[in-house]
CSV table of C-alpha atoms and ligand atoms in Angstrom, one decimal:
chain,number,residue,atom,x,y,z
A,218,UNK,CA,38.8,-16.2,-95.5
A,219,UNK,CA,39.8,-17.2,-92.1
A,220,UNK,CA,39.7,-21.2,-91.5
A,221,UNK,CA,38.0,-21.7,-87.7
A,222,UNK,CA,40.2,-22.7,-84.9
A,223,UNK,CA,38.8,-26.3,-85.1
A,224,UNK,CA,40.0,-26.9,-88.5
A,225,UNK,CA,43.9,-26.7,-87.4
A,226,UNK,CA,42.9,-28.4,-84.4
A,227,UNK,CA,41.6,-31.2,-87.6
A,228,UNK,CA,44.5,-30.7,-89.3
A,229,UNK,CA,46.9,-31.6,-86.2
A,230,UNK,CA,45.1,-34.5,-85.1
A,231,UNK,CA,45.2,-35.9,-88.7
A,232,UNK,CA,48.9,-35.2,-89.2
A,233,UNK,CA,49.7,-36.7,-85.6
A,234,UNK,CA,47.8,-40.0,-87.0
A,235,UNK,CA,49.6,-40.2,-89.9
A,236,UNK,CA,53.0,-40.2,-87.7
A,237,UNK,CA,51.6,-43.0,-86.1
A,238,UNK,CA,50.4,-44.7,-89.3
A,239,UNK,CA,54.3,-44.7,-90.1
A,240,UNK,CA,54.6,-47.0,-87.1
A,241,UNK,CA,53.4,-50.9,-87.2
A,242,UNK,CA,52.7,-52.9,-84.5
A,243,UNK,CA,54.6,-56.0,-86.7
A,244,UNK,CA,57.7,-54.4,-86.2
A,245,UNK,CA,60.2,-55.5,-83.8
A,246,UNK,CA,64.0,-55.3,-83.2
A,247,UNK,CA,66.8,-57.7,-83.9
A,248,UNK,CA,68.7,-57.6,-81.2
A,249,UNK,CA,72.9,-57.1,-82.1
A,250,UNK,CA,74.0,-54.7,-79.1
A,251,UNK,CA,77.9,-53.7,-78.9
A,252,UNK,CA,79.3,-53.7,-75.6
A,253,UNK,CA,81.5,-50.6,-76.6
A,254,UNK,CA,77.7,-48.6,-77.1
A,255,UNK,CA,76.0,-49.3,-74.2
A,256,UNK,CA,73.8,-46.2,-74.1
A,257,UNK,CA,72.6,-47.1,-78.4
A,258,UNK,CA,70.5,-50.1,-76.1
A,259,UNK,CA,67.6,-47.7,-74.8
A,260,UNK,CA,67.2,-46.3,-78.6
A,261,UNK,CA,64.7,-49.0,-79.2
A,262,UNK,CA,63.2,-49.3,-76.3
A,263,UNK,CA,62.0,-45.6,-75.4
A,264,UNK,CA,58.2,-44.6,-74.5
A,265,UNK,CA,56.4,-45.0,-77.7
A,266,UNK,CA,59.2,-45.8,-79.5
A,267,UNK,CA,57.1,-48.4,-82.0
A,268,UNK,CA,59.2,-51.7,-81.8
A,269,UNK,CA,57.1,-54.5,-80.0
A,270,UNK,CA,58.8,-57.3,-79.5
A,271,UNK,CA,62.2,-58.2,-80.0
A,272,UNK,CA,64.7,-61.6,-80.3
A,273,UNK,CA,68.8,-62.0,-79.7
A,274,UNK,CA,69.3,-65.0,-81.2
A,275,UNK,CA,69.5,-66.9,-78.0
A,276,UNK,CA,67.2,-68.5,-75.5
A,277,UNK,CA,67.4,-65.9,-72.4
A,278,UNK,CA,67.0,-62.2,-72.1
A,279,UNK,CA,69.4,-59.5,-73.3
A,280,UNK,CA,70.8,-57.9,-69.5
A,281,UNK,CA,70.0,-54.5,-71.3
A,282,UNK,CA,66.1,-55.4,-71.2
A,283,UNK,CA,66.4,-57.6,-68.1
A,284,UNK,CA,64.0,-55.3,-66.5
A,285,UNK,CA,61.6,-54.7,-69.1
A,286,UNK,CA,58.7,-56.7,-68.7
A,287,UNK,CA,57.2,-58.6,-72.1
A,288,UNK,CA,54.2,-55.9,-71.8
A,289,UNK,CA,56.8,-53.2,-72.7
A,290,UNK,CA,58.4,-55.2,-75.5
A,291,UNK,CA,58.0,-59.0,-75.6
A,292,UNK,CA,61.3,-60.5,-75.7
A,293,UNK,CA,61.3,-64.0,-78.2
A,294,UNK,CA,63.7,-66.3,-77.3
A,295,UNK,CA,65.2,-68.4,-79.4
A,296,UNK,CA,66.5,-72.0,-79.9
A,297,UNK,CA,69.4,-71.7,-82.2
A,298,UNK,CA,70.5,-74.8,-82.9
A,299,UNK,CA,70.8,-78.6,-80.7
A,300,UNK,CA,73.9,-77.1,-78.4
A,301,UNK,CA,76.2,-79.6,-79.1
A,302,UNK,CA,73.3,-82.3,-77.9
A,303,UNK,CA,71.5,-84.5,-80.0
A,304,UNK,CA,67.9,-84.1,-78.6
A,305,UNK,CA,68.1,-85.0,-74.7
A,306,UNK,CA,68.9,-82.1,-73.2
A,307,UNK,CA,65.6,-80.0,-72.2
A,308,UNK,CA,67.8,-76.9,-70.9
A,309,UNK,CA,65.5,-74.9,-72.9
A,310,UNK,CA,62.5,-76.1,-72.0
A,311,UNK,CA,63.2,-75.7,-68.6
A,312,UNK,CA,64.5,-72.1,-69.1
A,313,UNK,CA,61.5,-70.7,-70.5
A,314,UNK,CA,59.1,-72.3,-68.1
A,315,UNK,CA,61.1,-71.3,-64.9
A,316,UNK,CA,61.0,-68.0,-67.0
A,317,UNK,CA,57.5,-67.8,-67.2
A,318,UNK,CA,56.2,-69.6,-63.5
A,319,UNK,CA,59.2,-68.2,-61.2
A,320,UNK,CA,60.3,-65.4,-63.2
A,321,UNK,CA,57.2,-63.1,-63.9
A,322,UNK,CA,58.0,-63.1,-67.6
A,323,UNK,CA,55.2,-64.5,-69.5
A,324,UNK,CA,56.9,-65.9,-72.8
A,325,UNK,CA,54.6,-66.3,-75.9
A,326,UNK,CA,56.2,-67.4,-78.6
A,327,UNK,CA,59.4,-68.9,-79.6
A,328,UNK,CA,61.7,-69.2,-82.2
A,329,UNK,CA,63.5,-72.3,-83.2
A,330,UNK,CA,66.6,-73.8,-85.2
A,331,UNK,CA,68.7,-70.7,-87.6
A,332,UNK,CA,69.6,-72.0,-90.6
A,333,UNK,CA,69.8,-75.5,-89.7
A,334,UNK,CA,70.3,-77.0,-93.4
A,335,UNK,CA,73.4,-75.0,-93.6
A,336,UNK,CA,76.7,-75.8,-91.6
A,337,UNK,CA,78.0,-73.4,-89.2
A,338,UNK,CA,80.7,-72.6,-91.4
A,339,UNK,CA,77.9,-71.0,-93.1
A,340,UNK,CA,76.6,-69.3,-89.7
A,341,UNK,CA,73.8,-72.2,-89.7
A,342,UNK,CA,73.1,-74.5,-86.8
A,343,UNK,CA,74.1,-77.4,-88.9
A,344,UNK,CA,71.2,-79.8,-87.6
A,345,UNK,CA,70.3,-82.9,-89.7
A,346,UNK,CA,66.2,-83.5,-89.9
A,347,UNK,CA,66.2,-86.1,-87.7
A,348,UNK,CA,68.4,-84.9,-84.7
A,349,UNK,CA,66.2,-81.2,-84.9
A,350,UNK,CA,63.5,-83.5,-84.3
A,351,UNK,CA,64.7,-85.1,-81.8
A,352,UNK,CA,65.2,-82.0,-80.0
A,353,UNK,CA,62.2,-80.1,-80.9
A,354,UNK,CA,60.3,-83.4,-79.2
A,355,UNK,CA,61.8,-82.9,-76.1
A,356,UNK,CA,61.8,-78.8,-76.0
A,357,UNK,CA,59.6,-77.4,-78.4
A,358,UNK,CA,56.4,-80.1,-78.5
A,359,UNK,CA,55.9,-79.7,-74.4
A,360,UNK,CA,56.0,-76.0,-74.6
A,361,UNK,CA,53.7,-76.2,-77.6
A,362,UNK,CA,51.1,-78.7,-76.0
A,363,UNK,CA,51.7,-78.2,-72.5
A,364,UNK,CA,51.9,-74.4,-72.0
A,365,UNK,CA,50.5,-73.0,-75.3
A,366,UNK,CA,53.4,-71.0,-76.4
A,367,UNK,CA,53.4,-70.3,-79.9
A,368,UNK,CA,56.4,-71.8,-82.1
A,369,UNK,CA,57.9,-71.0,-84.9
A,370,UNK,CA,59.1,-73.8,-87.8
A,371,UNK,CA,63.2,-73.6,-87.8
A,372,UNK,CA,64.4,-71.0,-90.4
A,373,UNK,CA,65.6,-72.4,-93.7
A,374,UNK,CA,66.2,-72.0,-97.5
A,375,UNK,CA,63.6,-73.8,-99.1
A,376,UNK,CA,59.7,-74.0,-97.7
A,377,UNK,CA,60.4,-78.0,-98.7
A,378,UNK,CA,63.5,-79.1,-98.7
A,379,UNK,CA,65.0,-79.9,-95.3
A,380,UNK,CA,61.3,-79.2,-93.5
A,381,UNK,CA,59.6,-81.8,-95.1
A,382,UNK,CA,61.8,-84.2,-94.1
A,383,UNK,CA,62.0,-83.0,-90.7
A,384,UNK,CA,58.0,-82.6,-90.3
A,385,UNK,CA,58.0,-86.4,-91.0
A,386,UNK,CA,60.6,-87.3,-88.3
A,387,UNK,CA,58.7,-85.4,-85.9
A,388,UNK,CA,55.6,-86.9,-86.6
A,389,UNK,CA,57.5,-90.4,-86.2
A,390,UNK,CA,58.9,-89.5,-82.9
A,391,UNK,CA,55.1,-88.2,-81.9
A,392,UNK,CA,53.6,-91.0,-82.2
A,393,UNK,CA,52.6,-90.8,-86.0
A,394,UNK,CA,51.0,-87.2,-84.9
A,395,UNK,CA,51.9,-84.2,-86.8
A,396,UNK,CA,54.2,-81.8,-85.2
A,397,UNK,CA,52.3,-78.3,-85.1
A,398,UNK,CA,54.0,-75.0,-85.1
A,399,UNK,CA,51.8,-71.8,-85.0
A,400,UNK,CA,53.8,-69.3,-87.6
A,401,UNK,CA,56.9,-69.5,-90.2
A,402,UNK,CA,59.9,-67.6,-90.0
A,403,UNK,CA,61.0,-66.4,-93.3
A,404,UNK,CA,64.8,-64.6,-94.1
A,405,UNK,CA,65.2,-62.6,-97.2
A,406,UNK,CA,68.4,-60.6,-98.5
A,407,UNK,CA,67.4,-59.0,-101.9
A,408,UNK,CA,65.6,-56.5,-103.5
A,409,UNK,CA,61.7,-56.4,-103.3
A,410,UNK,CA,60.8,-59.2,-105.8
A,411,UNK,CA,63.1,-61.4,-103.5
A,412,UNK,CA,61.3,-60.5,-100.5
A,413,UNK,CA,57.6,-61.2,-102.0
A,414,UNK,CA,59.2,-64.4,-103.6
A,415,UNK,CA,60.5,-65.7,-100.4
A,416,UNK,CA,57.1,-64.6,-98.6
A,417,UNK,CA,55.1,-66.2,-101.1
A,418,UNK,CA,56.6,-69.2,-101.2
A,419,UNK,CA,56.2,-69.9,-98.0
A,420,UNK,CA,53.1,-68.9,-97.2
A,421,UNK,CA,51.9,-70.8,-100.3
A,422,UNK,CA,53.7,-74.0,-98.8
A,423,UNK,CA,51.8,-73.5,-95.3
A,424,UNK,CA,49.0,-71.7,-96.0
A,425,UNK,CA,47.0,-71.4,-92.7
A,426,UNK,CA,50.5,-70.1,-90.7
A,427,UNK,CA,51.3,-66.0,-90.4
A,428,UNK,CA,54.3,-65.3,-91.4
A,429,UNK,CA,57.9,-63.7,-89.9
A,430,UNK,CA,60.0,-61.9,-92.0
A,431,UNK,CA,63.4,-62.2,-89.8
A,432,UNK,CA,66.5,-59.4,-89.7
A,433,UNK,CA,65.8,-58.8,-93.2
A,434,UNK,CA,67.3,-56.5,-96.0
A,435,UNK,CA,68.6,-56.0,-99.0
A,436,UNK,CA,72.6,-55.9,-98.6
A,437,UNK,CA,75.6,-53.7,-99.2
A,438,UNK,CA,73.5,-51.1,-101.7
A,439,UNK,CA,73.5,-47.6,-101.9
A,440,UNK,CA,71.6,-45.4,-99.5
A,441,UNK,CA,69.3,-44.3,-102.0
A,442,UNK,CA,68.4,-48.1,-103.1
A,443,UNK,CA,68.8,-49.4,-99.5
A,444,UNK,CA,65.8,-46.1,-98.2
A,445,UNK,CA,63.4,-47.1,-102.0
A,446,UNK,CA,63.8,-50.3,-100.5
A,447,UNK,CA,63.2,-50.3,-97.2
A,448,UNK,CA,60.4,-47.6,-97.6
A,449,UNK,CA,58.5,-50.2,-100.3
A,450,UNK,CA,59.6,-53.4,-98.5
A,451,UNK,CA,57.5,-52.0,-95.3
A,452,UNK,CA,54.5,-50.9,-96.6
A,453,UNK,CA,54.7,-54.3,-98.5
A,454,UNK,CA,55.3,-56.0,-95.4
A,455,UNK,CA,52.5,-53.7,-93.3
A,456,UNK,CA,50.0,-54.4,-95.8
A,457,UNK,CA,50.2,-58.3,-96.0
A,458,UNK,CA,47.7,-59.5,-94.2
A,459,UNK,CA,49.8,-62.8,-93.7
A,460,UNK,CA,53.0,-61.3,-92.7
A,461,UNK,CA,52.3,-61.1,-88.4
A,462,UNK,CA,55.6,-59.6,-87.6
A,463,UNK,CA,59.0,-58.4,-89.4
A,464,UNK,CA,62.1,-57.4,-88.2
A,465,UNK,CA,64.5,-54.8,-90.3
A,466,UNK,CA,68.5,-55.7,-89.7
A,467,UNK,CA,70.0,-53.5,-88.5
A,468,UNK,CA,69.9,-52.1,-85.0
A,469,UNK,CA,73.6,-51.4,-84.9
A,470,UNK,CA,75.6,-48.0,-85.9
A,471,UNK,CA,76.8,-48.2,-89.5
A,472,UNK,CA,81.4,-48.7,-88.7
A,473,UNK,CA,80.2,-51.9,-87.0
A,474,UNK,CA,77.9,-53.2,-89.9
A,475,UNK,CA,78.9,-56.6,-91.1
A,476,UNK,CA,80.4,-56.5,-94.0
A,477,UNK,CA,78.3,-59.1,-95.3
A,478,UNK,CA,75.0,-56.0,-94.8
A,479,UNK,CA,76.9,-53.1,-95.5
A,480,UNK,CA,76.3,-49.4,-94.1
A,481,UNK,CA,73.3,-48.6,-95.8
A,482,UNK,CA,71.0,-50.6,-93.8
A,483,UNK,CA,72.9,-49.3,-90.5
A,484,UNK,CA,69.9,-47.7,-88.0
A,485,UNK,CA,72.7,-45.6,-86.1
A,486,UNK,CA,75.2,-43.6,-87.7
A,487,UNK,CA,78.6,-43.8,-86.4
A,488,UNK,CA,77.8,-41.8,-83.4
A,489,UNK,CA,74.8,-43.9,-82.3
A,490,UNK,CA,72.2,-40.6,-83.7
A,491,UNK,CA,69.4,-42.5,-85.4
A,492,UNK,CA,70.0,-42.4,-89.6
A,493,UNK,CA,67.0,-42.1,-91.7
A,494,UNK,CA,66.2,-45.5,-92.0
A,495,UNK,CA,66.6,-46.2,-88.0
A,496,UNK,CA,64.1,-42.7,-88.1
A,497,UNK,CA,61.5,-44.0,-90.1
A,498,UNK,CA,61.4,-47.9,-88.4
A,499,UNK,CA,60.4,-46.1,-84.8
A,500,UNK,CA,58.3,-43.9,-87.2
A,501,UNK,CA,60.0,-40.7,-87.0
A,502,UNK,CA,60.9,-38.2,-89.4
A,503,UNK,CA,64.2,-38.3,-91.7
A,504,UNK,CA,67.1,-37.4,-89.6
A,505,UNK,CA,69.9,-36.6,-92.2
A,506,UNK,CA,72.1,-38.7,-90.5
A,507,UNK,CA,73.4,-40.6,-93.3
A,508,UNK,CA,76.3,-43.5,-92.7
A,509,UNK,CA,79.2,-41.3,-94.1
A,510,UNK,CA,81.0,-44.9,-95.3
A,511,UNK,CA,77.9,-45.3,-97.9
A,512,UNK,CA,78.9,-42.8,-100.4
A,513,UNK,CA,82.8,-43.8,-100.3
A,514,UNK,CA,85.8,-42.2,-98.6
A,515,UNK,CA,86.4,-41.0,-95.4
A,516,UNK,CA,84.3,-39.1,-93.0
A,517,UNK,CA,86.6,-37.2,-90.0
A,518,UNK,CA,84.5,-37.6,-86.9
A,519,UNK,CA,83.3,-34.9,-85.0
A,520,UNK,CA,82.3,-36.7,-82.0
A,521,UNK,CA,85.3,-38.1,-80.3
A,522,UNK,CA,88.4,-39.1,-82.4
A,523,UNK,CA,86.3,-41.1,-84.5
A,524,UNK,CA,87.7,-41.8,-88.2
A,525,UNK,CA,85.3,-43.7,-90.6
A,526,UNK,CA,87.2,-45.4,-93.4
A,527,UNK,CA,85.4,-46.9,-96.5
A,528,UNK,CA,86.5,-50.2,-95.9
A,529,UNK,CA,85.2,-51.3,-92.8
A,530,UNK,CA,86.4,-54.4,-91.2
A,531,UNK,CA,83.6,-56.9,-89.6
A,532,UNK,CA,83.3,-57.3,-86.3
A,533,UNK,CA,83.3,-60.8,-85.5
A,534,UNK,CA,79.6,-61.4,-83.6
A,535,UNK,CA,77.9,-59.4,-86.1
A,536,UNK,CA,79.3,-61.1,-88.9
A,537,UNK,CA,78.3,-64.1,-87.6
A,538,UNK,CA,74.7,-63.2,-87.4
A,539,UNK,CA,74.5,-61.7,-90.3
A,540,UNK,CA,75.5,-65.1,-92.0
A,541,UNK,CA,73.8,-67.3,-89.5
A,542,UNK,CA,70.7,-65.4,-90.7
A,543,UNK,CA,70.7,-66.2,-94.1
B,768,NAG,C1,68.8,-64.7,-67.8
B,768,NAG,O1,69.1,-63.3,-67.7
B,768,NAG,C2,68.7,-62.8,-66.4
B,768,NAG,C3,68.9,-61.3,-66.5
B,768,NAG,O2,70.1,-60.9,-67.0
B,768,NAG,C4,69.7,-63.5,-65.4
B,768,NAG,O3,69.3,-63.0,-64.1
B,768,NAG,C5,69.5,-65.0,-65.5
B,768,NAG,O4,70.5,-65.6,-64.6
B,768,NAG,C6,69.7,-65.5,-66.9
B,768,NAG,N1,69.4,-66.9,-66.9
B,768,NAG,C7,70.2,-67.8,-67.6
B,768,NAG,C8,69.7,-69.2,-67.6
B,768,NAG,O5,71.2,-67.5,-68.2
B,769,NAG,C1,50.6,-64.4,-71.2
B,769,NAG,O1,50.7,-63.9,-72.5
B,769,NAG,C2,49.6,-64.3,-73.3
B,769,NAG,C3,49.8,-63.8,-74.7
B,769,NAG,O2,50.2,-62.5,-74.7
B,769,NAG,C4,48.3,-63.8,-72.7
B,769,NAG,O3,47.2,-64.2,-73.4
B,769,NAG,C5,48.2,-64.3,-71.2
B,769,NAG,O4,47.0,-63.7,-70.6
B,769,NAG,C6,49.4,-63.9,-70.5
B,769,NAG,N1,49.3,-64.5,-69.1
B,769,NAG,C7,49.7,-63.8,-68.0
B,769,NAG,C8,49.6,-64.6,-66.8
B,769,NAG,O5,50.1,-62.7,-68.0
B,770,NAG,C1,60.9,-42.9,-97.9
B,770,NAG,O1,59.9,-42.5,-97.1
B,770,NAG,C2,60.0,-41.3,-96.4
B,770,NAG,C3,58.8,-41.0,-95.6
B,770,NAG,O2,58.6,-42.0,-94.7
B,770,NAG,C4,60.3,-40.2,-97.4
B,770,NAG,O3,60.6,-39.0,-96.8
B,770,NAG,C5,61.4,-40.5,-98.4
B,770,NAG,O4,61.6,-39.6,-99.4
B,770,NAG,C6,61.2,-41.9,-99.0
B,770,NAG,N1,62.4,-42.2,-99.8
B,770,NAG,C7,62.4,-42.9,-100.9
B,770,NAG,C8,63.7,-43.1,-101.6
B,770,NAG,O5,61.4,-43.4,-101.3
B,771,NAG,C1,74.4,-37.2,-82.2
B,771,NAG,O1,74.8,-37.8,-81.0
B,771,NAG,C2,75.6,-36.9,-80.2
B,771,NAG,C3,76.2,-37.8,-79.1
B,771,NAG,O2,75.2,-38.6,-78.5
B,771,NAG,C4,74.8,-35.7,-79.8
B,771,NAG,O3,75.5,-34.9,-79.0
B,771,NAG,C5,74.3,-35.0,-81.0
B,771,NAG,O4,73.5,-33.9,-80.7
B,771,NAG,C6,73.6,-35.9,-82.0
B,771,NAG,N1,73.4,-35.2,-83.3
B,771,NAG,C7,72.3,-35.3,-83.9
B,771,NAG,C8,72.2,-34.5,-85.2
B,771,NAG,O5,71.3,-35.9,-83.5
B,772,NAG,C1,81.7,-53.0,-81.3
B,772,NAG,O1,82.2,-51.8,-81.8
B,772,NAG,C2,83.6,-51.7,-81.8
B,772,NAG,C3,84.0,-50.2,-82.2
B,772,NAG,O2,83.3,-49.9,-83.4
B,772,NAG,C4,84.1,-52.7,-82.8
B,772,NAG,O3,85.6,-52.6,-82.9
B,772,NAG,C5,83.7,-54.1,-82.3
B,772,NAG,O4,84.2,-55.0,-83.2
B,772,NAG,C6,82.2,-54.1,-82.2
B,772,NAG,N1,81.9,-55.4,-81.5
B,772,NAG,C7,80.9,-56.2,-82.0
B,772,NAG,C8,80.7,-57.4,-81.2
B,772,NAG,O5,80.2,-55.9,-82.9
């Protein structure tokens, strides 16, 4: 029996819309470029390439997106930690409303403090409760109130812990009213019953807020663990109907992986070609682009001089980050 033209036509339409089903409009990029790899940057930002909004870790645009307006891919800044200061200083602030009144970029939402209950020895921001209140009052309330950007609580341990105390300073500094924040940044490095622990427990301790599942992963595995993982950790993460947003670390080629991540999570192979998993998060197809370091030994490159050896040595920035976000 012949099928009618019209059924292929079916057919093609419904295999195109499972493509895009692969893609999820929560997704978005964590930001790590390498100077040395300039052309890797426009990897994440093609036509259609799935990633909506991305953050750097610090308050002002990447140059590589300077141009790209938050319609294409909404850039999140971020307020790492106090800056050396101890709440005065309303530098960012100021930055994101010159951003958004003289600059033509419309900023939505922030992020705030990285890790700041552990010491930047750690990679945290190192921030006691009182003096991130401090600061948040003099940034983060007026943006809040003032010019209805959305915030995000700083990103800790423990849903209780260090926020509680630091809710309660910033009521005390607000004149006895609470300090809102519209969603919860949430970091997770484990296997899947660490991710929906994490998620859970902080969506159970703030139960009206969406929740952001930052530069996440589940470190220095094998590739066949690290792709189970990241294949059930995002349809986990897609089907949550409190999880808003999630971002998948890394956006770097695998020889520059910190070594605190390992290769397996890598998005680029050593030549900058999408891997599997870097495939799959613009919602591709597999690739076979493996990062040669993940099943041991040494791996001759063919593009350039290139030589991948098993033991790869951290690069210093990424390392950082990779600590600062846990
Ligand atoms: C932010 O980045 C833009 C684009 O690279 C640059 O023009 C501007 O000077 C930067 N602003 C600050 C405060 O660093
Ligand atoms: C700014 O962004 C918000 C959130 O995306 C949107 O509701 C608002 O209309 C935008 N404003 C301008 C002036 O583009
Ligand atoms: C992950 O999902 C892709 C399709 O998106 C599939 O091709 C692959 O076999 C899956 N891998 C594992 C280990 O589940
Ligand atoms: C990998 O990247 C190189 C250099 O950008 C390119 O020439 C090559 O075709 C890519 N290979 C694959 C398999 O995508
Ligand atoms: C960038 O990549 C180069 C070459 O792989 C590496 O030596 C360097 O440490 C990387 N820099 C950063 C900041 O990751």
């Amino acid at each position: 029996m012949r099928l009618p033209l019209i059924f292929f036509g079916l057919l093609t339409a419904s295999l195109a819309s499972l493509g895009g089903a692969a893609r999820s409009p929560k997704r978005g990029l964590a930001f790590v470029p390498n100077e040395s790899y300039p052309n890797d940057n426009a990897i994440w930002v093609r036509p259609n390439g799935g990633l909506t909004w991305y953050y750097n870790f610090q308050s002002n645009v990447s140059v590589a997106y300077a141009s790209l307006p938050q319609t294409t891919i909404e850039f999140v800044p971020t307020m790492w930690g106090a800056g050396g200061g101890s709440g005065n200083d309303p530098s960012f602030l100021d930055g994101i409303v010159t951003a958004t009144t003289t600059k033509g970029r419309n900023i939505s939402h922030v992020l705030t403090f990285n890790s700041p209950d552990k010491s930047f020895a750690d990679g945290g921001s190192d921030m006691s409760p009182a003096t991130a209140a401090a600061v948040w009052a003099s940034n983060i309330l007026p943006l809040r109130e003032k010019h209805g950007v959305k915030v995000g609580l700083p990103t800790v341990e423990d849903p209780h812990d260090w926020l509680d105390s630091f809710l309660k300073s910033c009521a005390r500094i607000n004149d006895g009213k609470e300090c809102g924040f519209d969603f919860v940044p949430v970091y997770s490095h484990g296997d899947l019953s660490v991710l929906k622990g994490r998620v859970d427990a902080f969506a159970t301790a703030y139960p009206t807020s969406p929740i952001w599942v930052m530069g996440y992963g589940f470190e220095n595995q094998d590739l066949p663990t690290t792709q189970a993982f990241f294949n059930s950790s995002v349809a986990y993460l897609d089907a949550h109907q409190k999880v808003e947003r999630y971002s998948w670390f890394g956006a770097f080629r695998s020889i520059v992986s910190s070594s605190a991540v390992g290769p397996s999570q890598a998005m680029l192979d050593p030549w900058g070609n999408l891997t599997d998993i870097g495939s799959w998060y613009l919602g591709g197809g597999a690739t076979g682009n493996p990062p040669p370091c993940a099943g041991g030994g040494k791996t001759s490159g063919a593009a350039g001089s290139l030589v991948v050896e098993r033991t790869m040595v951290p690069p210093a920035a990424t390392r950082n980050i990779g600590s600062a976000d846990r």
